[in-house]
Amino acid sequence: MTVFRPLLPAEAARYTAHLLRLSASDRRARFMGGLSDDAVRAHVGRIDWHKAIVLAAIVGGEIRGAVELRHGGTRTELAISIEADWQNQGLGGMLVRRAFTMARNRGLRGVEFYCLGDNHRMLRIAGRLSALVSFDGGEVHCDFQLAPADAFSLALEAMDRGGSALTMMLEPAGLPRAA
């Protein structure tokens, strides 16, 4: 069973461990270039948890996928990572749709992401969600306009959070581990 929930700043080490488990090709896709382990650690260390949301997909107590939203003003940038064994199962699309709902509910009006031209999984997600796509050399920019929050989007997020809490109670492996 998969639990979707935002990570807390105290869970930065869990997020780092997830990113370190990405294969070289998946790191290249996530960061648009190869990153060393130290660079991955530095990336997580630079997250401003007051201005960012890291929404995780937790399976068996481990983060197996995550969407990172870094926002300023009325727009946010999205980045996604899914571990190899959990790819091609719809997890990325589920994370992105949940992230869009969270962004709407926080007053954000747009989401954008950049990916390499050969990142077919991200381009498929962009196409399914009707992104405005532009190409610049080997990079692709995908832009999404968000509708304002409404009762339905607020209820969706509330139900998702409530369902995650219930799932974590029933499946203790979904809970963060004490240090």
XYZ file of N, CA and C in Angstrom:
537
model
N 0.844 -1.173 0.000
C 0.000 0.000 0.000
C 0.893 1.241 0.000
N 0.531 2.226 -0.801
C 1.310 3.455 -0.925
C 0.668 4.562 -0.109
N 1.478 5.239 0.679
C 1.057 6.399 1.453
C 1.632 7.629 0.762
N 0.792 8.625 0.485
C 1.236 9.894 -0.080
C 1.114 10.942 1.009
N 2.219 11.624 1.307
C 2.147 12.692 2.307
C 3.346 13.615 2.178
N 3.174 14.872 2.619
C 4.306 15.794 2.623
C 5.315 15.370 3.687
N 6.575 15.536 3.361
C 7.627 15.237 4.333
C 7.825 16.425 5.261
N 8.272 16.131 6.453
C 8.621 17.153 7.433
C 10.107 17.461 7.315
N 10.544 18.656 7.736
C 11.975 18.968 7.686
C 12.832 17.921 8.407
N 12.308 17.333 9.470
C 13.059 16.314 10.218
C 13.285 15.049 9.396
N 12.598 14.922 8.257
C 12.743 13.741 7.404
C 13.683 13.979 6.222
N 14.477 15.026 6.291
C 15.409 15.329 5.199
C 16.342 14.157 4.918
N 16.772 13.452 5.947
C 17.673 12.305 5.740
C 16.968 11.191 4.961
N 15.685 11.003 5.199
C 14.924 9.989 4.437
C 14.819 10.387 2.969
N 14.606 11.677 2.717
C 14.531 12.163 1.346
C 15.891 12.014 0.658
N 16.948 12.341 1.380
C 18.303 12.162 0.840
C 18.536 10.704 0.475
N 18.166 9.789 1.361
C 18.361 8.356 1.096
C 17.617 7.936 -0.171
N 16.416 8.450 -0.365
C 15.660 8.151 -1.591
C 16.430 8.632 -2.817
N 16.878 9.880 -2.793
C 17.587 10.425 -3.954
C 18.893 9.681 -4.215
N 19.551 9.227 -3.155
C 20.804 8.476 -3.329
C 20.558 7.093 -3.922
N 19.346 6.562 -3.761
C 19.027 5.255 -4.355
C 18.730 5.342 -5.853
N 18.580 6.537 -6.391
C 18.312 6.679 -7.821
C 19.518 6.210 -8.622
N 19.259 5.532 -9.722
C 20.338 5.109 -10.620
C 20.960 6.345 -11.271
N 22.102 6.168 -11.896
C 22.775 7.286 -12.567
C 21.862 7.915 -13.620
N 21.157 7.096 -14.397
C 20.272 7.653 -15.432
C 19.064 8.355 -14.810
N 18.559 7.843 -13.691
C 17.433 8.498 -13.024
C 17.867 9.797 -12.348
N 19.083 9.847 -11.828
C 19.600 11.116 -11.282
C 19.741 12.137 -12.400
N 20.243 11.690 -13.549
C 20.392 12.594 -14.698
C 19.024 13.155 -15.085
N 18.001 12.298 -15.104
C 16.657 12.749 -15.453
C 16.111 13.703 -14.393
N 16.333 13.421 -13.125
C 15.800 14.247 -12.035
C 16.481 15.607 -11.956
N 17.822 15.614 -12.088
C 18.586 16.844 -11.894
C 19.079 17.458 -13.205
N 18.709 16.864 -14.338
C 19.131 17.324 -15.664
C 20.649 17.308 -15.810
N 21.253 16.338 -15.180
C 22.696 16.149 -15.254
C 23.120 15.189 -14.167
N 24.315 14.669 -14.292
C 24.819 13.747 -13.281
C 25.158 14.482 -11.997
N 24.792 13.923 -10.881
C 25.115 14.503 -9.580
C 25.795 13.454 -8.723
N 26.851 13.862 -8.046
C 27.535 12.972 -7.109
C 26.690 12.835 -5.847
N 27.052 11.870 -5.018
C 26.346 11.705 -3.740
C 26.436 12.979 -2.904
N 27.618 13.596 -2.878
C 27.780 14.828 -2.094
C 26.899 15.954 -2.639
N 26.776 16.036 -3.958
C 25.925 17.069 -4.556
C 24.453 16.817 -4.227
N 24.041 15.561 -4.173
C 22.663 15.229 -3.783
C 22.429 15.664 -2.338
N 23.373 15.346 -1.464
C 23.235 15.761 -0.055
C 23.153 17.285 0.057
N 23.981 17.979 -0.711
C 23.972 19.445 -0.684
C 22.632 19.983 -1.190
N 22.081 19.366 -2.209
C 20.775 19.784 -2.737
C 19.712 19.728 -1.635
N 19.635 18.609 -0.944
C 18.630 18.474 0.120
C 18.924 19.470 1.240
N 20.196 19.693 1.536
C 20.563 20.650 2.574
C 20.153 22.079 2.252
N 19.988 22.392 0.970
C 19.596 23.748 0.559
C 18.083 23.952 0.505
N 17.310 22.920 0.747
C 15.849 23.078 0.682
C 15.389 24.012 1.796
N 14.642 25.033 1.412
C 14.000 25.918 2.381
C 12.618 25.328 2.653
N 12.505 24.605 3.743
C 11.283 23.858 4.043
C 10.087 24.772 4.304
N 10.322 26.084 4.463
C 9.211 27.022 4.620
C 8.631 27.418 3.269
N 9.426 27.264 2.205
C 8.977 27.650 0.866
C 8.874 26.461 -0.077
N 9.084 25.281 0.419
C 9.065 24.092 -0.437
C 8.131 23.044 0.160
N 7.633 22.213 -0.723
C 6.858 21.042 -0.318
C 7.521 19.842 -0.968
N 7.797 18.825 -0.184
C 8.270 17.558 -0.734
C 7.180 16.538 -0.420
N 6.468 16.151 -1.459
C 5.386 15.179 -1.332
C 5.952 13.812 -1.674
N 5.864 12.887 -0.741
C 6.488 11.571 -0.914
C 5.455 10.481 -1.142
N 5.880 9.481 -1.898
C 5.142 8.221 -2.034
C 5.923 7.208 -1.216
N 5.313 6.720 -0.144
C 5.992 5.829 0.794
C 5.405 4.433 0.646
N 6.282 3.487 0.370
C 5.879 2.089 0.199
C 6.688 1.257 1.186
N 6.015 0.513 2.037
C 6.722 -0.321 3.005
C 7.650 0.462 3.915
N 7.282 1.701 4.227
C 8.077 2.517 5.134
C 9.212 3.276 4.472
N 9.439 3.086 3.159
C 10.530 3.765 2.453
C 9.964 4.715 1.405
N 10.606 5.856 1.252
C 10.236 6.784 0.183
C 10.690 6.168 -1.134
N 9.748 5.956 -2.036
C 10.064 5.365 -3.346
C 9.848 6.348 -4.481
N 9.198 7.449 -4.180
C 8.990 8.502 -5.165
C 8.712 9.799 -4.437
N 9.012 10.918 -5.087
C 8.766 12.213 -4.457
C 8.622 13.291 -5.520
N 7.806 14.275 -5.202
C 7.697 15.494 -5.994
C 8.144 16.628 -5.093
N 9.032 17.436 -5.615
C 9.523 18.595 -4.879
C 8.964 19.847 -5.542
N 8.299 20.674 -4.766
C 7.771 21.953 -5.235
C 8.529 23.062 -4.524
N 9.160 23.928 -5.299
C 9.852 25.096 -4.733
C 9.161 26.321 -5.298
N 8.549 27.089 -4.419
C 7.763 28.198 -4.926
C 8.182 29.538 -4.353
N 7.872 30.529 -5.138
C 8.040 31.918 -4.765
C 6.992 32.694 -5.539
N 6.332 33.600 -4.918
C 5.280 34.331 -5.611
C 4.081 33.445 -5.874
N 3.591 33.487 -7.111
C 2.377 32.749 -7.458
C 2.657 31.505 -8.293
N 3.926 31.167 -8.468
C 4.297 30.010 -9.301
C 5.235 29.092 -8.520
N 5.300 27.849 -8.968
C 6.185 26.886 -8.326
C 6.878 26.045 -9.386
N 8.077 25.609 -9.080
C 8.794 24.690 -9.958
C 8.694 23.288 -9.375
N 8.469 22.323 -10.233
C 8.266 20.939 -9.827
C 9.430 20.083 -10.311
N 9.846 19.162 -9.464
C 10.829 18.141 -9.856
C 10.357 16.822 -9.255
N 10.550 15.747 -9.992
C 10.029 14.453 -9.554
C 11.111 13.391 -9.635
N 11.039 12.455 -8.707
C 11.971 11.316 -8.708
C 11.193 10.061 -8.322
N 11.396 9.009 -9.104
C 10.775 7.710 -8.838
C 11.876 6.666 -8.953
N 12.017 5.826 -7.937
C 13.028 4.769 -7.992
C 12.670 3.756 -9.074
N 13.678 3.140 -9.646
C 13.527 2.288 -10.837
C 12.450 1.215 -10.687
N 12.407 0.527 -9.567
C 11.444 -0.569 -9.399
C 9.997 -0.096 -9.306
N 9.780 1.196 -9.156
C 8.426 1.742 -9.027
C 8.037 2.583 -10.238
N 8.863 2.620 -11.265
C 8.539 3.372 -12.474
C 7.560 2.593 -13.345
N 6.908 3.320 -14.235
C 5.952 2.746 -15.197
C 4.749 2.087 -14.529
N 4.381 2.575 -13.348
C 3.214 2.050 -12.639
C 2.197 3.149 -12.326
N 2.428 4.355 -12.867
C 1.510 5.461 -12.631
C 1.814 6.282 -11.394
N 2.866 5.931 -10.667
C 3.194 6.640 -9.429
C 3.539 8.104 -9.699
N 4.286 8.364 -10.770
C 4.656 9.742 -11.105
C 3.442 10.605 -11.381
N 2.519 10.099 -12.169
C 1.305 10.855 -12.461
C 0.483 11.121 -11.212
N 0.391 10.125 -10.332
C -0.361 10.309 -9.081
C 0.292 11.386 -8.217
N 1.619 11.362 -8.124
C 2.322 12.376 -7.335
C 2.117 13.769 -7.924
N 2.246 13.887 -9.243
C 2.110 15.197 -9.884
C 0.694 15.741 -9.698
N -0.325 14.929 -9.895
C -1.700 15.409 -9.706
C -1.931 15.858 -8.259
N -1.417 15.107 -7.301
C -1.562 15.516 -5.897
C -0.799 16.818 -5.636
N 0.378 16.950 -6.226
C 1.163 18.175 -6.053
C 0.428 19.377 -6.647
N -0.224 19.200 -7.791
C -0.998 20.288 -8.387
C -2.125 20.717 -7.450
N -2.803 19.760 -6.857
C -3.878 20.084 -5.917
C -3.325 20.859 -4.728
N -2.196 20.411 -4.186
C -1.593 21.117 -3.055
C -1.193 22.535 -3.457
N -0.632 22.695 -4.653
C -0.227 24.025 -5.125
C -1.448 24.940 -5.263
N -2.516 24.439 -5.874
C -3.753 25.225 -6.000
C -4.242 25.685 -4.636
N -4.234 24.758 -3.681
C -4.775 25.051 -2.357
C -3.910 26.022 -1.567
N -2.724 26.298 -2.035
C -1.843 27.269 -1.386
C -1.779 28.579 -2.167
N -2.712 28.747 -3.089
C -2.827 30.006 -3.821
C -1.883 30.153 -5.001
N -1.191 29.097 -5.374
C -0.282 29.183 -6.512
C -1.088 29.084 -7.802
N -0.680 29.831 -8.816
C -1.444 29.892 -10.065
C -0.802 29.124 -11.209
N 0.457 28.714 -11.030
C 1.115 27.988 -12.103
C 2.195 27.065 -11.587
N 2.457 26.024 -12.368
C 3.517 25.054 -12.080
C 4.338 24.917 -13.354
N 5.642 24.814 -13.189
C 6.487 24.559 -14.346
C 7.529 23.522 -13.984
N 7.976 22.815 -14.994
C 9.127 21.953 -14.801
C 9.945 21.917 -16.068
N 11.196 21.594 -15.873
C 12.146 21.446 -16.963
C 12.581 19.992 -16.991
N 12.798 19.476 -18.181
C 13.334 18.128 -18.296
C 14.168 18.033 -19.565
N 14.952 17.001 -19.639
C 15.730 16.743 -20.840
C 14.805 16.208 -21.928
N 15.161 16.471 -23.165
C 14.324 16.067 -24.283
C 14.109 14.572 -24.394
N 15.015 13.783 -23.788
C 14.861 12.325 -23.858
C 14.143 11.739 -22.640
N 13.592 12.599 -21.790
C 12.871 12.134 -20.602
C 11.407 11.871 -20.993
N 11.193 10.754 -21.643
C 9.879 10.432 -22.195
C 8.806 10.283 -21.124
N 9.178 9.841 -19.940
C 8.172 9.685 -18.875
C 7.596 11.049 -18.473
N 8.477 12.028 -18.293
C 7.996 13.358 -17.909
C 7.211 14.000 -19.047
N 7.645 13.789 -20.272
C 6.918 14.353 -21.409
C 5.533 13.720 -21.541
N 5.425 12.442 -21.219
C 4.119 11.767 -21.236
C 3.198 12.382 -20.177
N 3.737 12.608 -18.970
C 2.941 13.245 -17.912
C 2.509 14.634 -18.363
N 3.435 15.395 -18.945
C 3.112 16.749 -19.412
C 1.994 16.712 -20.448
N 2.060 15.763 -21.362
C 1.021 15.644 -22.383
C -0.329 15.286 -21.798
N -0.336 14.372 -20.855
C -1.604 13.951 -20.237
C -2.254 15.079 -19.449
N -1.423 15.987 -18.923
C -1.946 17.074 -18.098
C -2.025 18.392 -18.865
N -1.910 18.323 -20.189
C -2.105 19.481 -21.080
C -1.154 20.637 -20.797
N 0.115 20.341 -20.721
C 1.120 21.380 -20.499
C 1.327 22.203 -21.762
N 1.717 23.446 -21.571
C 2.226 24.262 -22.659
C 3.717 23.936 -22.730
N 4.156 23.336 -23.819
C 5.516 22.804 -23.921
C 6.328 23.639 -24.892
N 7.567 23.976 -24.489
C 8.498 24.657 -25.391
C 9.846 23.955 -25.315
N 10.568 24.004 -26.420
C 11.848 23.307 -26.532
C 12.963 24.331 -26.693
N 14.077 24.074 -26.019
C 15.256 24.928 -26.135
C 16.467 24.018 -26.177
N 16.932 23.711 -27.376
C 18.037 22.771 -27.507
C 17.586 21.409 -27.017
N 18.333 20.840 -26.084
C 17.998 19.531 -25.543
C 17.110 19.580 -24.323
N 16.678 20.779 -23.925
C 15.833 20.925 -22.743
C 14.396 21.229 -23.143
N 13.484 20.813 -22.285
C 12.061 21.045 -22.508
C 11.513 21.787 -21.292
N 10.710 22.818 -21.555
C 10.040 23.559 -20.494
C 8.554 23.260 -20.598
N 7.961 22.828 -19.494
C 6.534 22.506 -19.447
C 5.864 23.433 -18.447
N 4.808 24.079 -18.885
C 4.132 25.073 -18.062
C 2.654 24.697 -17.916
N 2.164 24.814 -16.705
C 0.771 24.487 -16.389
C 0.149 25.677 -15.670
N -1.042 26.050 -16.079
C -1.799 27.066 -15.368
C -2.768 26.339 -14.437
N -2.859 26.806 -13.208
C -3.737 26.168 -12.226
C -4.974 27.015 -11.980
N -6.089 26.356 -11.831
C -7.319 27.039 -11.429
C -7.200 27.396 -9.950
N -7.909 28.419 -9.517
C -7.898 28.732 -8.082
C -8.462 27.563 -7.267
N -8.084 27.525 -6.016
C -8.616 26.497 -5.110
C -10.132 26.628 -5.036
N -10.780 25.503 -4.854
C -12.226 25.497 -4.655
C -12.550 24.426 -3.612
N -13.816 24.290 -3.308
C -14.217 23.324 -2.276
C -13.774 21.911 -2.645
N -13.831 21.581 -3.939
C -13.456 20.239 -4.377
C -11.960 19.988 -4.176
N -11.106 20.949 -4.561
C -9.655 20.737 -4.399
C -9.281 20.661 -2.923
N -9.920 21.482 -2.109
C -9.650 21.430 -0.668
C -10.093 20.091 -0.084
N -11.255 19.608 -0.518
C -11.747 18.315 -0.031
C -10.846 17.176 -0.497
N -10.365 17.247 -1.747
C -9.454 16.209 -2.254
C -8.212 16.087 -1.384
N -7.608 17.242 -1.079
C -6.398 17.202 -0.255
C -6.716 16.723 1.157
N -7.820 17.176 1.711
C -8.188 16.749 3.065
C -8.434 15.244 3.115
N -9.132 14.719 2.108
C -9.390 13.273 2.081
C -8.090 12.498 1.894
N -7.203 13.030 1.060
C -5.925 12.365 0.828
C -5.108 12.319 2.119
N -5.071 13.443 2.822
C -4.319 13.474 4.085
C -4.961 12.583 5.136
N -6.275 12.604 5.206
C -6.964 11.739 6.163
C -6.759 10.274 5.845
N -6.813 9.937 4.563
C -6.571 8.556 4.147
C -5.157 8.120 4.442
N -4.193 9.035 4.260
C -2.797 8.705 4.555
C -2.602 8.455 6.041
N -3.245 9.278 6.862
C -3.117 9.086 8.309
C -3.696 7.737 8.719
N -4.848 7.390 8.160
C -5.467 6.105 8.477
C -4.581 4.953 8.009
N -4.043 5.063 6.798
C -3.165 4.017 6.273
C -1.940 3.850 7.157
N -1.362 4.964 7.619
C -0.173 4.871 8.471
C -0.501 4.205 9.800
N -1.712 4.423 10.306
C -2.090 3.761 11.552
C -2.248 2.264 11.342
N -2.762 1.892 10.179
C -2.973 0.476 9.896
C -1.704 -0.223 9.437
N -0.778 0.542 8.859
C 0.480 -0.017 8.367
C 1.622 0.765 9.014
N 2.080 0.378 10.194
C 3.083 1.144 10.924
C 4.358 1.411 10.131
N 4.646 0.613 9.112
C 5.856 0.846 8.320
C 5.785 2.174 7.585
N 4.601 2.779 7.463
C 4.469 4.060 6.795
C 4.856 5.239 7.663
N 5.072 4.996 8.947
C 5.433 6.066 9.865
C 6.925 6.352 9.806
N 7.310 7.628 10.013
C 8.734 7.926 10.077
C 9.365 7.218 11.272
N 10.565 6.800 11.116
C 11.280 6.103 12.190
C 11.956 7.120 13.113
N 11.956 6.825 14.394
C 12.630 7.696 15.355
C 14.134 7.593 15.157
N 14.810 8.686 15.431
C 16.274 8.708 15.254
C 16.967 7.931 16.344
